[in-house]
Coordinates of C-alpha atoms and ligand atoms in Angstrom, one line a residue:
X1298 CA 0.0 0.0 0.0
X1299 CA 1.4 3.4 -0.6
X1300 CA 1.7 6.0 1.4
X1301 CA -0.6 8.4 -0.2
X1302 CA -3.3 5.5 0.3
X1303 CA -2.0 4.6 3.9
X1304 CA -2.6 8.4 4.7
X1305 CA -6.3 8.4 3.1
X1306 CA -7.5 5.2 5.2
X1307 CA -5.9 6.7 8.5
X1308 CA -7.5 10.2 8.0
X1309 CA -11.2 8.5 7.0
X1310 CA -10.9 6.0 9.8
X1311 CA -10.1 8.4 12.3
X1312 CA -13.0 10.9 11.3
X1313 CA -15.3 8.0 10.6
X1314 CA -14.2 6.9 14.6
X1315 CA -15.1 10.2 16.0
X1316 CA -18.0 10.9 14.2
X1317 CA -19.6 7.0 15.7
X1318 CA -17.7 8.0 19.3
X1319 CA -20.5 11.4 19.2
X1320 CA -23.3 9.5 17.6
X1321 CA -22.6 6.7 20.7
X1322 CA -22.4 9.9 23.6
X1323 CA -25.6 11.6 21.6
X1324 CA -27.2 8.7 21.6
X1325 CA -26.7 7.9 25.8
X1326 CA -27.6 11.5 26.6
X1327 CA -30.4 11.5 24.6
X1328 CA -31.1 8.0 26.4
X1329 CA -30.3 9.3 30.0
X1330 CA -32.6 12.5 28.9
X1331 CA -35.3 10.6 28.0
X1332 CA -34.8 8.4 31.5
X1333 CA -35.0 11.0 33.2
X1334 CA -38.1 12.8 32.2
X1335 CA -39.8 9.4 32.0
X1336 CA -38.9 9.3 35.7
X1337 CA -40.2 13.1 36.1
X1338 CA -43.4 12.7 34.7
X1339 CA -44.1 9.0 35.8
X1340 CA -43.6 11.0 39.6
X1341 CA -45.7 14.1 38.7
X1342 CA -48.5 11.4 37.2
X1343 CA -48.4 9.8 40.3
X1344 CA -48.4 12.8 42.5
X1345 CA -51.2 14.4 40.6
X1346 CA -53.5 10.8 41.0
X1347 CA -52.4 10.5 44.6
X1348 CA -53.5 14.0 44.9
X1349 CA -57.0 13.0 43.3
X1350 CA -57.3 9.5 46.6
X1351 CA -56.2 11.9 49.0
X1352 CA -59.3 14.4 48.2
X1353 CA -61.5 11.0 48.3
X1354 CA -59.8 9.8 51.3
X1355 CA -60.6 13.3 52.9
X1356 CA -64.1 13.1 51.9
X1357 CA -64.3 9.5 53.6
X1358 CA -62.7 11.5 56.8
X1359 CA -65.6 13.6 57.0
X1360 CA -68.1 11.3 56.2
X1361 CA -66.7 9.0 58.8
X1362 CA -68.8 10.8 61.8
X1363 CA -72.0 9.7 60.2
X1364 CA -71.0 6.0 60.3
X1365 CA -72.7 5.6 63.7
X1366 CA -75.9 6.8 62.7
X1367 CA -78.8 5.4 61.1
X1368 CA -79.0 5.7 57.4
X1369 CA -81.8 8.7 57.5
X1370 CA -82.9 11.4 55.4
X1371 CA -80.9 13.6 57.1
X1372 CA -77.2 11.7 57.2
X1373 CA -78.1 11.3 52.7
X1374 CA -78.7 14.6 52.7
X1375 CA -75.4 15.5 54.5
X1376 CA -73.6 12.5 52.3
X1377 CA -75.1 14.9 49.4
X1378 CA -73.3 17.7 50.9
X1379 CA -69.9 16.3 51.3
X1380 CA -70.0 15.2 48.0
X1381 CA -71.3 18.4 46.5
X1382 CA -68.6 20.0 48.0
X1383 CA -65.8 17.8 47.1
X1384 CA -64.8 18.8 43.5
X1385 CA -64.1 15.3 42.1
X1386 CA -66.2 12.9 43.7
X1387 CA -68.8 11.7 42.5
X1388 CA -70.1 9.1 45.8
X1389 CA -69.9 8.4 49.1
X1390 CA -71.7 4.8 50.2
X1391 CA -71.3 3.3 53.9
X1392 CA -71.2 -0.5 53.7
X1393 CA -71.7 -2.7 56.1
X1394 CA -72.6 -6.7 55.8
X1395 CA -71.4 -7.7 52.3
X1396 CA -74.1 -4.9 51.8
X1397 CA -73.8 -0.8 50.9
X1398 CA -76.8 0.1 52.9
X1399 CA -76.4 4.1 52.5
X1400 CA -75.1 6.1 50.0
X1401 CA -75.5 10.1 48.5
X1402 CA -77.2 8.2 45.2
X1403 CA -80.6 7.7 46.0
X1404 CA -80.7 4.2 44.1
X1405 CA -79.4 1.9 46.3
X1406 CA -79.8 -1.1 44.4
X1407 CA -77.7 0.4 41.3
X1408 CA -75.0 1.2 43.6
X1409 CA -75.1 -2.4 44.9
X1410 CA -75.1 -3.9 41.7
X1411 CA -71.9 -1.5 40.7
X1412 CA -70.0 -1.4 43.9
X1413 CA -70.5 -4.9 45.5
X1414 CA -68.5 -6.8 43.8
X1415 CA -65.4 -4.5 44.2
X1416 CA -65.3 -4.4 48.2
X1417 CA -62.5 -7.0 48.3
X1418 CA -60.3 -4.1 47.0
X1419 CA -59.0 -1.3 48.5
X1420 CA -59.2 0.6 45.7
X1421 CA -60.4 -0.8 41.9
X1422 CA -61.7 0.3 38.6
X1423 CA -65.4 -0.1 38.4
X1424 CA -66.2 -0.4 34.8
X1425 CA -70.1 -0.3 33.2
X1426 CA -71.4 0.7 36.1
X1427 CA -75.2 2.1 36.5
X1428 CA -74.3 4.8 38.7
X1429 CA -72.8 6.7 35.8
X1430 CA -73.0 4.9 33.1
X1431 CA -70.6 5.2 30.0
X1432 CA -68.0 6.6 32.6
X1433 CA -65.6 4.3 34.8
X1434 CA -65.3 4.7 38.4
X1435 CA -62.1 4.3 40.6
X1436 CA -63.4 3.3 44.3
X1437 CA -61.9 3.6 46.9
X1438 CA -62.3 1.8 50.2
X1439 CA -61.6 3.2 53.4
X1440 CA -62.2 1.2 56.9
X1441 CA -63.0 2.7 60.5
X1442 CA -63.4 1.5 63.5
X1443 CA -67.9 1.9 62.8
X1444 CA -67.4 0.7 59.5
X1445 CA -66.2 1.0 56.0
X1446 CA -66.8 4.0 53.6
X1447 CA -66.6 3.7 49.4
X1448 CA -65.5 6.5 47.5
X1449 CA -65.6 7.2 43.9
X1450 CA -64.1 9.2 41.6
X1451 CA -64.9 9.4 37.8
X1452 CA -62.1 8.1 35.3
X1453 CA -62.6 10.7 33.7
X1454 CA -60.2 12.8 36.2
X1455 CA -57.5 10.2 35.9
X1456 CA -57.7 10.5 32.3
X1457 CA -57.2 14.0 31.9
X1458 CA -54.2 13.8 34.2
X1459 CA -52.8 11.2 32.2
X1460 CA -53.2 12.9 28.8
X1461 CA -51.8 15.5 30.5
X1462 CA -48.4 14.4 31.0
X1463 CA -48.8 11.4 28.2
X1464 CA -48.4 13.6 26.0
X1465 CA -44.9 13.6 25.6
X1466 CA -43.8 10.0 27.5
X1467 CA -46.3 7.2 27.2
X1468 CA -47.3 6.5 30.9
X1469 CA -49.4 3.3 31.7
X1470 CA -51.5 3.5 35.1
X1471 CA -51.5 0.4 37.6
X1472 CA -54.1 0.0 40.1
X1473 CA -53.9 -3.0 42.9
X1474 CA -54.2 -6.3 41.0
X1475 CA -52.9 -5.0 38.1
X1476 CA -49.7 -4.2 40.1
X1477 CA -49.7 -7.4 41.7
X1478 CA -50.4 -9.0 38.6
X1479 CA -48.3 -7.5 36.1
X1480 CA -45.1 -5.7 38.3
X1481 CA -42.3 -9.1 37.5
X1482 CA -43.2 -9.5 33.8
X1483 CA -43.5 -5.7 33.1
X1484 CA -39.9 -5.3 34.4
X1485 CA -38.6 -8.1 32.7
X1486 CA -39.7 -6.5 29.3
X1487 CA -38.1 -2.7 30.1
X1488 CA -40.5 -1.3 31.7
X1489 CA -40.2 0.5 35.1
X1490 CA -43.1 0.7 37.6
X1491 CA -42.9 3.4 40.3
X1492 CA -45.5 2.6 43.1
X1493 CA -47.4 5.1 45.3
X1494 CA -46.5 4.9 48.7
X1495 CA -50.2 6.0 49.6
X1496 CA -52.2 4.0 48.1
X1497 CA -52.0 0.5 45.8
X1498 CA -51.3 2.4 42.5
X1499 CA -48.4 2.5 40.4
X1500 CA -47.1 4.2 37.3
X1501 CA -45.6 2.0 34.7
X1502 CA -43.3 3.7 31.6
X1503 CA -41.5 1.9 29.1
X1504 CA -37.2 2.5 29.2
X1505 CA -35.7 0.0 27.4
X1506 CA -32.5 1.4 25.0
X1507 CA -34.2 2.0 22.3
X1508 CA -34.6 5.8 21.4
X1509 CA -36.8 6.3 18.1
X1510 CA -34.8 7.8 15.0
X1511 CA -36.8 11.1 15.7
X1512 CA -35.9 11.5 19.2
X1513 CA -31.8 10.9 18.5
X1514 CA -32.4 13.6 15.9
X1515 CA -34.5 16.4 17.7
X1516 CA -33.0 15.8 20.8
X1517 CA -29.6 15.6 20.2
X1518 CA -28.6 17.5 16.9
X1519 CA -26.8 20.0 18.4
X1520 CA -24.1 16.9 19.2
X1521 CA -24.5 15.2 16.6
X1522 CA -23.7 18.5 14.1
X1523 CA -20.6 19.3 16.9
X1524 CA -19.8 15.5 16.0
X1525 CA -20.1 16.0 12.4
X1526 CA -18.5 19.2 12.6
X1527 CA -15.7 17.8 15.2
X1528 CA -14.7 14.3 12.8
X1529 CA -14.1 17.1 10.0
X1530 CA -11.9 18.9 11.8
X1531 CA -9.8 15.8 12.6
X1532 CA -9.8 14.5 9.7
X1533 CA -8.6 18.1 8.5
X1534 CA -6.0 18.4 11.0
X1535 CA -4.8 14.8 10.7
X1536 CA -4.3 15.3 6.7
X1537 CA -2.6 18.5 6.8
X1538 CA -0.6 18.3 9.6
X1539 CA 0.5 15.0 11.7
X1540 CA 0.1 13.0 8.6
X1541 CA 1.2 15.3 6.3
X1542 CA 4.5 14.0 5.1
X1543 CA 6.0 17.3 2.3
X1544 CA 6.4 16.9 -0.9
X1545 CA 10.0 17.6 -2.9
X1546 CA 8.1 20.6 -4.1
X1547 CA 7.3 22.0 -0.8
X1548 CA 10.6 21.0 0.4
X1549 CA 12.7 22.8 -2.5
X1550 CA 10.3 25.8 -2.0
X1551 CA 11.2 26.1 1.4
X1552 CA 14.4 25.8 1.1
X1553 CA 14.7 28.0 -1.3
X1554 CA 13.0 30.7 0.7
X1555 CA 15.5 30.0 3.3
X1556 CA 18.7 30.5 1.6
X1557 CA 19.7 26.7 1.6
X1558 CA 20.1 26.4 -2.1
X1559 CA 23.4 28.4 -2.7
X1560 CA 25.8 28.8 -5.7
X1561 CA 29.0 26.5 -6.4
X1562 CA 31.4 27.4 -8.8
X1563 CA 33.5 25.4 -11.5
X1564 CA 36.3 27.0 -13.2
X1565 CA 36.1 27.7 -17.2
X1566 CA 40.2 27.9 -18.1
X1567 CA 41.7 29.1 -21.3
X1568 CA 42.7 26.0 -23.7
X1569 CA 46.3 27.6 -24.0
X1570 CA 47.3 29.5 -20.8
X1571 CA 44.7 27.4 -18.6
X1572 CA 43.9 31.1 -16.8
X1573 CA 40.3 31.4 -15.5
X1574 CA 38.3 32.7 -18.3
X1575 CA 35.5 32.4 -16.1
X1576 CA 33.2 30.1 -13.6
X1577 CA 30.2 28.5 -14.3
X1578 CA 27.2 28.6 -11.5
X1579 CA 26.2 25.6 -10.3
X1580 CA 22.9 25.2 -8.0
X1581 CA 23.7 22.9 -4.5
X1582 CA 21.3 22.7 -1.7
X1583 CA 23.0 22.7 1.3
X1584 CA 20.4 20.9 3.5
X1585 CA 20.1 22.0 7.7
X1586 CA 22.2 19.1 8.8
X1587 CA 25.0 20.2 5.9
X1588 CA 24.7 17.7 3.7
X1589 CA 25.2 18.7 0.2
X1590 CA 22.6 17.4 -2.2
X1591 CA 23.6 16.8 -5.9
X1592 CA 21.2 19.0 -8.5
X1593 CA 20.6 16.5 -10.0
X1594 CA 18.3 15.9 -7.4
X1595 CA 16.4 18.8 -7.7
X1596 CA 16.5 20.9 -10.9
X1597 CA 14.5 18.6 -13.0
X1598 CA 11.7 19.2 -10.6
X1599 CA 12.8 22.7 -10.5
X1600 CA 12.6 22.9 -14.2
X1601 CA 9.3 21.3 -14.6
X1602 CA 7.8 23.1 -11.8
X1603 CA 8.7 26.4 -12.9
X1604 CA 10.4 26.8 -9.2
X1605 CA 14.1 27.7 -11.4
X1606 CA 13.2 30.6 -12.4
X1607 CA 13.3 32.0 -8.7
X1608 CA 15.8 29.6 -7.5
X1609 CA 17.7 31.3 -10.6
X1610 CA 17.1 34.9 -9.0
X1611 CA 18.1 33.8 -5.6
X1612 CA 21.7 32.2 -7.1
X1613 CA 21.8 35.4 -8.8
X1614 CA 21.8 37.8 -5.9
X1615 CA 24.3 35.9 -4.3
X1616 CA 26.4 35.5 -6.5
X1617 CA 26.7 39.5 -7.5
X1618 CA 27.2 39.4 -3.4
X1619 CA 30.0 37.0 -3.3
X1620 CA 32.2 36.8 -6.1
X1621 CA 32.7 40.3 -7.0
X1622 CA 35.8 41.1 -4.5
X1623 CA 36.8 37.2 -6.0
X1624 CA 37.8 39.1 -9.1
X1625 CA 40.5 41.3 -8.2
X1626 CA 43.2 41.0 -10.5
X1627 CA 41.5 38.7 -13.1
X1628 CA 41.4 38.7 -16.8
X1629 CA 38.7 40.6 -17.6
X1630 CA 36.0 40.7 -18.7
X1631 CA 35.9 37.6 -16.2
X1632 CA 32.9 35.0 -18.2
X1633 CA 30.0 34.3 -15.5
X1634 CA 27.7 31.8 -16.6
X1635 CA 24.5 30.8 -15.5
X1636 CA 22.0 28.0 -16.7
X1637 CA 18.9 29.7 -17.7
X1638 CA 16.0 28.2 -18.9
X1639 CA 14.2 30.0 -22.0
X1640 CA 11.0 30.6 -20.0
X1641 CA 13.0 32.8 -17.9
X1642 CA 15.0 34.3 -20.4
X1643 CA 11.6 35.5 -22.0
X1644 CA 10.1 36.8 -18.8
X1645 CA 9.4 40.9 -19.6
X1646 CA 11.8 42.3 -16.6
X1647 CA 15.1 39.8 -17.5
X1648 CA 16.9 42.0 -18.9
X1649 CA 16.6 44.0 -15.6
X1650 CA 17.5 41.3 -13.5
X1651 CA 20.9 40.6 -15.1
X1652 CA 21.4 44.7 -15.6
X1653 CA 21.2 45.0 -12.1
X1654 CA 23.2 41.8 -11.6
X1655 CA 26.1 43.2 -14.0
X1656 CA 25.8 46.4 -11.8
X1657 CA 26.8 44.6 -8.9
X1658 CA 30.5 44.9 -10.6
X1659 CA 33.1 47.1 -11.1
X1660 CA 31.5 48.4 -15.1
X1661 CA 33.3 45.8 -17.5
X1662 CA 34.8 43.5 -15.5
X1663 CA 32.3 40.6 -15.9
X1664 CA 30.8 39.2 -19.1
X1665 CA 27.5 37.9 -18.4
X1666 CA 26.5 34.6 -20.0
X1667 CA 23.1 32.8 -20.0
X1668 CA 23.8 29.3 -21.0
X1669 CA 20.8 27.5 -22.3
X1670 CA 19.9 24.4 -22.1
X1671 CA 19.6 22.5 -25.3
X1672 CA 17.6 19.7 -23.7
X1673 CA 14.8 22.3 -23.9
X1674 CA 12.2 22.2 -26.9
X1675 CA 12.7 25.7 -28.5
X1676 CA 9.1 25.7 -29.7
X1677 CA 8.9 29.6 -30.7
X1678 CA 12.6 29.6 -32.5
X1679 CA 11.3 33.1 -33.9
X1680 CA 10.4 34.6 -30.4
X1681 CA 13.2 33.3 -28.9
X1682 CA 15.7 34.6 -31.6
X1683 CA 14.2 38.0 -30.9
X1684 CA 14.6 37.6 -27.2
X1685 CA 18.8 36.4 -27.7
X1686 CA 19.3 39.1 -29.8
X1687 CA 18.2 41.9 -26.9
X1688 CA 20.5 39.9 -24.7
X1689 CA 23.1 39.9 -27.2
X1690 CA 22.6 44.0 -27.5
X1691 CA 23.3 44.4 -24.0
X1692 CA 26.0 42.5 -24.1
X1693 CA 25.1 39.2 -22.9
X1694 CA 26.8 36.2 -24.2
X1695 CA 24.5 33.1 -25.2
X1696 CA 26.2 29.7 -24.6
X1697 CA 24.2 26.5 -26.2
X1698 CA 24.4 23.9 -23.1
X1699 CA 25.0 20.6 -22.7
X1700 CA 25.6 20.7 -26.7
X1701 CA 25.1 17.3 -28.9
X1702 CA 22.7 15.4 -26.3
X1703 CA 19.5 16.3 -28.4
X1704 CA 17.7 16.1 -31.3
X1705 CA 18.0 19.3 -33.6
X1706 CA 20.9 21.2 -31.6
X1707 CA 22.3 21.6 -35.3
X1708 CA 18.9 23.2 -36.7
X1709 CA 19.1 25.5 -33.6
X1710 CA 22.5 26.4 -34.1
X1711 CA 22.0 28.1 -37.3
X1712 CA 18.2 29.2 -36.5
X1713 CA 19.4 31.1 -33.1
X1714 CA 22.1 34.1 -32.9
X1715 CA 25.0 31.6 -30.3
X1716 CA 28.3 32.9 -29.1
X1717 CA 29.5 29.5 -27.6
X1718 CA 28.6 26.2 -27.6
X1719 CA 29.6 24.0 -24.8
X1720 CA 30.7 19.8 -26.4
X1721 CA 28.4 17.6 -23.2
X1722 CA 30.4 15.8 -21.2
X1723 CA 29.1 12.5 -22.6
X1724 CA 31.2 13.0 -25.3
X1725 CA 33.9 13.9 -24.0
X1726 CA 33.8 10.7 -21.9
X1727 CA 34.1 8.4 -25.0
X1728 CA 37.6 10.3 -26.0
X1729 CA 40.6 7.6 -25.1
X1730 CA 43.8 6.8 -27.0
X1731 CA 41.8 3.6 -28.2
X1732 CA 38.1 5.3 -28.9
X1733 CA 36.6 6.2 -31.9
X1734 CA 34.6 8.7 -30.9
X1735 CA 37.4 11.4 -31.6
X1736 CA 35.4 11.8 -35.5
X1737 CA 32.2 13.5 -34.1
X1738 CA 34.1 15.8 -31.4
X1739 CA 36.4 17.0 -34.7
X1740 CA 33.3 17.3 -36.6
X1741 CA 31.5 19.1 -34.1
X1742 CA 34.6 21.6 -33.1
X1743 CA 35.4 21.9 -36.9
X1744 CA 31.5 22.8 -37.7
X1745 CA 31.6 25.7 -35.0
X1746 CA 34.7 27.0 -35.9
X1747 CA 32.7 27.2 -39.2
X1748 CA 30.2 29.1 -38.0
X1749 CA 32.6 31.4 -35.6
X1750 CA 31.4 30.1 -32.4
X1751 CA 33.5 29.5 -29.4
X1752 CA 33.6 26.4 -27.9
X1753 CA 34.0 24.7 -24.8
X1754 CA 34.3 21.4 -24.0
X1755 CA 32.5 19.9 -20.7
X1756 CA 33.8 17.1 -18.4
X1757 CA 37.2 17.4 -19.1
X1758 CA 39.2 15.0 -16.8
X1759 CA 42.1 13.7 -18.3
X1760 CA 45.6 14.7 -19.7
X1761 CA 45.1 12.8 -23.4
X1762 CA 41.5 14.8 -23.5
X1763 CA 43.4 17.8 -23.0
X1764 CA 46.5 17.0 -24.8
X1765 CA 44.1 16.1 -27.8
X1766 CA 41.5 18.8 -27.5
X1767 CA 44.4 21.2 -27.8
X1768 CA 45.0 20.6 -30.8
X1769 CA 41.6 20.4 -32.1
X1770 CA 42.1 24.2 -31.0
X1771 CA 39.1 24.1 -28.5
X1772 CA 38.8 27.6 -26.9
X1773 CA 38.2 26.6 -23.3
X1774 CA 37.6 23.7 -21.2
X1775 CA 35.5 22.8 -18.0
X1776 CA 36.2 19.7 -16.0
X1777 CA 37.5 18.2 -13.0
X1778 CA 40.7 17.9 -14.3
X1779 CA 40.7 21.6 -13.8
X1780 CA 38.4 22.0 -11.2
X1781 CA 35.6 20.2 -9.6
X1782 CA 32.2 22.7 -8.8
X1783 CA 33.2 24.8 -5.5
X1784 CA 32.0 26.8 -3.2
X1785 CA 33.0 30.7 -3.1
X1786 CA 35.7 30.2 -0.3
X1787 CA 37.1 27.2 -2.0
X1788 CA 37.3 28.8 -5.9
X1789 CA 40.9 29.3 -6.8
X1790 CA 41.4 31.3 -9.9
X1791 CA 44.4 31.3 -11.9
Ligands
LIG1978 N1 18.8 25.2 -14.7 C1 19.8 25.0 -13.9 N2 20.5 23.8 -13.9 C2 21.5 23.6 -13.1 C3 21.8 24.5 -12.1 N3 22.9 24.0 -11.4 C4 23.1 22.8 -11.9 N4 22.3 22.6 -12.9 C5 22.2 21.4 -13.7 O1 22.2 20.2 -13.0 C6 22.8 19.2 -13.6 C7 23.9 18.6 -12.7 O2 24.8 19.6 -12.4 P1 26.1 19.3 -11.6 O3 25.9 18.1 -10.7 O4 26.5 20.6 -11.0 O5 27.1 18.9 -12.7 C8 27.8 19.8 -13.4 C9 29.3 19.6 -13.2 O6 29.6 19.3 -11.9 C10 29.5 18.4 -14.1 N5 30.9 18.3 -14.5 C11 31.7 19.3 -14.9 N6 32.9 18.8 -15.2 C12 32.9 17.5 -15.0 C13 33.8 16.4 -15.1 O7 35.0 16.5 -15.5 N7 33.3 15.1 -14.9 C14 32.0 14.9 -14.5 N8 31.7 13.6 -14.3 N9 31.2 15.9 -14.3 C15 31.6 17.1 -14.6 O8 28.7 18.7 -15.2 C16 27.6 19.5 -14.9 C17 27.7 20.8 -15.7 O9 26.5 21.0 -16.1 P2 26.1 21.9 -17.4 O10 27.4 22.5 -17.9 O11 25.1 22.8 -16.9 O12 25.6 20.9 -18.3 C18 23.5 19.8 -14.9 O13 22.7 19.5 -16.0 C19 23.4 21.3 -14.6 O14 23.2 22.0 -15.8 C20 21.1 25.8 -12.1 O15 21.4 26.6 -11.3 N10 20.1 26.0 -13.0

């Protein structure tokens, strides 16, 4: 797996993980939310019902002083009363003997045929009943020392309470048997029962883990957007930053920002005396730990990324900061030569750059020369004939680099206005007592010569190639046999 792909997984991963670590927190505080207003409202429900016994337990209370007398005109009339006066009852019945035998309802047979059946209970559910019919009754039963008194309230109360505070949180009320009946096997299946203390009622709410879609959403978007927003951000900061591993481009851009690509120079010597005629500039990127890194490295990438042309500027400024006190005492005009590629060469302000870079010496003691690179397609000869000839008028030199590597050096040499050419070391390389590559080096030297172009030969390393090149009557050679690329405080001129 590569890198780049290694880094994609990691960064997706990581967001992915904290995007399901917020859904999992949103989803147990929505959870624990949602608990505990179940638990809220399952209390107020219960409050509000207990509420609701305790008004029929305080009617039984005052009722409870008639218990010792005979079931009269009078004591119904005063049963009336109570019940007239108590907001949510609806009865009040004495019972006695398996039998209710006085009541605030005049009909005491309907209340027996309602109410009988439920006196085993302290409190129950009285469903169908005459007394009010289409309504249900809760009943409760309250015993004294002269007997035992039956309340009842209408459903109807209960109901509104529990639409009430169902609205939100489903609420299921228990009432004695049910409780009894139904507490293990509602637990069992996630339901919670919260009993009355009071009385035998209870209030039963469902609170298993399962929280609907729509609650997750409404009730915890905020986290799950922060989430969202939050996995982003790591995935952001993971990609850019703690994964981010540069690129040679961002590399060479910094460091040429900083000042760590810097300019080496190799001697050019005259054929005959071997005197400096000049240096060529070499790019070397002097990395933070000192190591010295080749450009051969770097300048293709430069080249193709367009980064040369200020690399190019920045070796420039240098250089006109360095080497002029260098030149004291040297032949002059003293050949400087730097590789420029035509993009550059074309740019509109140029010719400034290397006016100002010619100012940076004493007037006529350097001879600027902008060697170009014949690996380079010269797609607008025309153009770039114009553009040499402007150089030429302001006395640049133009030297053809790296001469004989490519493929129509010879159509360029008589399409574009050259003062040198400069023989690639490759062919240089071939040139031994026993080679035969000597025909094309006297070809090429002998077409030049021709054409009254100077010429000088690259990769020089040996006596016999400069024994021989001698007397080919090269102008100027460039090699390690003279001088290997250096750097300013290391350049010895002769
Ligand atoms: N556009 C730019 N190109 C540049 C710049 N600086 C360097 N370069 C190009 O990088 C290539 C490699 O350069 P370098 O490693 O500096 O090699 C040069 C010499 O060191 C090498 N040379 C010279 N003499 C000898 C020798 O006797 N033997 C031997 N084995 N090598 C030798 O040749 C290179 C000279 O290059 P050039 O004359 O330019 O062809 C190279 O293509 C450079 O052009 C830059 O600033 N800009």
């Amino acid at each position: 797996m590569t890198h780049y792909k290694a880094k994609i997984i990691i960064t997706v991963i990581s967001a992915i993980s904290v995007l399901i670590c917020g859904m999992i927190l949103t989803w147990y505080q929505v959870i624990s939310l949602e608990q505990r207003r179940s638990m809220q409202t399952a209390y107020k429900t219960l409050n509000s019902v207990e509420t609701l016994l305790d008004e029929a337990k305080n009617t039984a209370d005052q009722a409870s002083v008639l218990l010792s007398e005979p079931c009269s005109m009078q004591v119904r009339t005063k049963l009336e009363r109570i019940v007239i006066s108590a907001r949510h009852i609806r009865l009040i019945a004495f019972y006695k003997g398996r039998k209710i035998y006085c009541s605030s309802f005049s009909d005491m047979d309907a209340i027996n045929k309602s109410y009988a059946g439920f006196i085993n209970s302290s409190l129950a559910i009285v469903k169908n009943n005459t007394v009010s019919p289409g309504i249900d009754a809760i009943v409760l039963q309250t015993q004294y020392p002269q007997g035992i008194i039956v309340t009842s309230l209408s459903t109807a109360w209960i109901s509104e309470i529990m639409h009430f505070f169902n609205a939100q949180h489903h609420m299921d009320l228990l009432i004695d048997n049910d409780i009894k009946s139904s507490g293990a096997s509602l637990l069992e299946t996630g339901y919670v029962i919260i009993k009355s203390k009071k009385y035998p009622i209870a209030v039963s709410f469902y609170s298993a883990f399962n929280i609907f879609s729509y609650k997750f959403i409404t009730d915890g978007w905020v986290s799950l957007l922060l989430s969202a927003i939050l996995s982003i951000i790591v995935g952001v900061l993971l990609w850019r930053y703690i994964l981010h591993s540069p690129s040679l481009y961002e590399n060479l851009s910094k460091a040429i920002d900083r000042g760590e690509i810097i300019p080496w120079y190799q001697p050019i010597v005259h054929s005959n005396s071997y005197g400096t005629y000049g240096v060529e500039v070499l790019a070397r990127w002097i990395s933070p730990s000192g190591e010295v890194i080749s450009p051969e490295n770097f300048i293709p990438l430069a080249e193709q990324s367009g980064l040369i042309i200020p690399l190019t500027k920045k070796l420039m400024a240098q250089v006109g900061k360095e080497l002029p006190e260098k030149l004291e005492g040297q032949l002059q005009p003293f050949h400087v030569g730097f590789n420029f590629i035509t993009a550059h060469l074309q740019e509109p302000e140029f010719l400034d750059e290397c006016r100002a870079f010619i100012k940076k010496f004493p007037p006529g003691t350097i001879r600027l020369t902008a060697e170009i690179l014949e690996r380079e397609p010269f797609e607008r000869v025309s153009q770039l004939k114009e553009t040499l000839r402007q150089l030429q008028e302001n006395h640049i030199d133009i030297a053809l680099d790296d001469f004989g590597t490519g493929h129509s050096n010879l159509n360029y040499l008589s399409a574009l206005p050259i003062d040198i050419i400069k023989i690639d070391k490759l062919f240089i390389n071939g040139l031994s007592p026993d080679s035969g590559s000597q025909k094309i080096i006297d070809y090429v030297i002998e077409m030049a010569k021709t054409l009254n172009i100077k010429v000088v030969v690259e990769g020089v390393e040996t006596q016999f190639q400069v024994e021989y090149l001698k007397k080919k009557r090269v102008d100027y050679f460039q090699g390690y046999y003279f001088s290997k690329p250096v750097p300013i405080n290391k350049l010895t001129l002769r």
